Amino acid sequence: MTNDDEASRDFRALLHSLRVWDGVHLPALDPQTAPTTPLPLFRAWLHEAAEAGQPEPHTMSLATADADGRPSVRTVMLHDADDEGWHFGTHATSRKGRDLAARPDAALGFYWQALGRQVRVEGQVSSGTPEAAAADLHARSTGALAAALTGRMSEVLSSRAELQAASQAAWSRAQSEPTALAPTWTLYVLAATEVEFFQGDERRQHVRLRYRREGDSWVRELLWP
């Protein structure tokens, strides 16, 4: 057996040894008592995830596709969820910003291991005004402003030294000029057309409750797990 074969065997053994929701008491989801629209349930679930000790419950996977249909996914932070949709920010010049300019459809994924819950959101994304982006950025931390001022997201980096110099300059500016503007920083909102809530079950009798928009209303339906 080669070293590569042994490494592959050990890796598969590791995967097979891992358990899901081990020792976690999972809550229940009663579809009959679920609200008629997805937003109240989403907000309640995020609150409950935070209260259950789920680290960074506001982080989410954002999936986009470029003009040629090539998919891409990354983790970003949720900035708000309201009647307009699910809000997040990034540079318009980043890969995800360019993807959204070419194809404004996107999907979000939340996973809260502490409660065995997932939420999947699909819809069309639009960009907000520069004023909204500035207000959102300035309501966040100095580090967030410094990162936005550093810019050049998704570009090729020549060296760590170049990043360190640009980051230090951005931090100094963010501290001395807390209302500084980052021209390409953009606030986006995903207007959902479909939202699915997944409640895990130890016996794999998972509950999948999907909200699907039809016109101005939502249709609720259960899906096979």
PDB file of C-alpha atoms in Angstrom, residues 5 9 31 44 97 102 114 136-137 147 175 178 186:
ATOM      1  CA  ASP A   5      -3.506   4.914  -0.478  1.00  0.00           C
ATOM      2  CA  ARG A   9      -7.997   5.238   3.702  1.00  0.00           C
ATOM      3  CA  PRO A  31     -45.526  23.063  10.291  1.00  0.00           C
ATOM      4  CA  ALA A  44     -37.001  33.554  15.494  1.00  0.00           C
ATOM      5  CA  GLY A  97     -20.063  41.645  -7.069  1.00  0.00           C
ATOM      6  CA  ALA A 102     -23.914  39.529 -14.679  1.00  0.00           C
ATOM      7  CA  ALA A 114     -26.407  23.674  17.783  1.00  0.00           C
ATOM      8  CA  ASP A 136     -24.299  50.337   6.738  1.00  0.00           C
ATOM      9  CA  LEU A 137     -20.512  50.441   6.666  1.00  0.00           C
ATOM     10  CA  ALA A 147     -11.178  46.196   5.330  1.00  0.00           C
ATOM     11  CA  GLN A 175      -9.305  55.433  12.922  1.00  0.00           C
ATOM     12  CA  PRO A 178     -14.461  57.156  10.739  1.00  0.00           C
ATOM     13  CA  THR A 186     -22.156  48.088  -1.990  1.00  0.00           C
TER      14      THR A 186
END
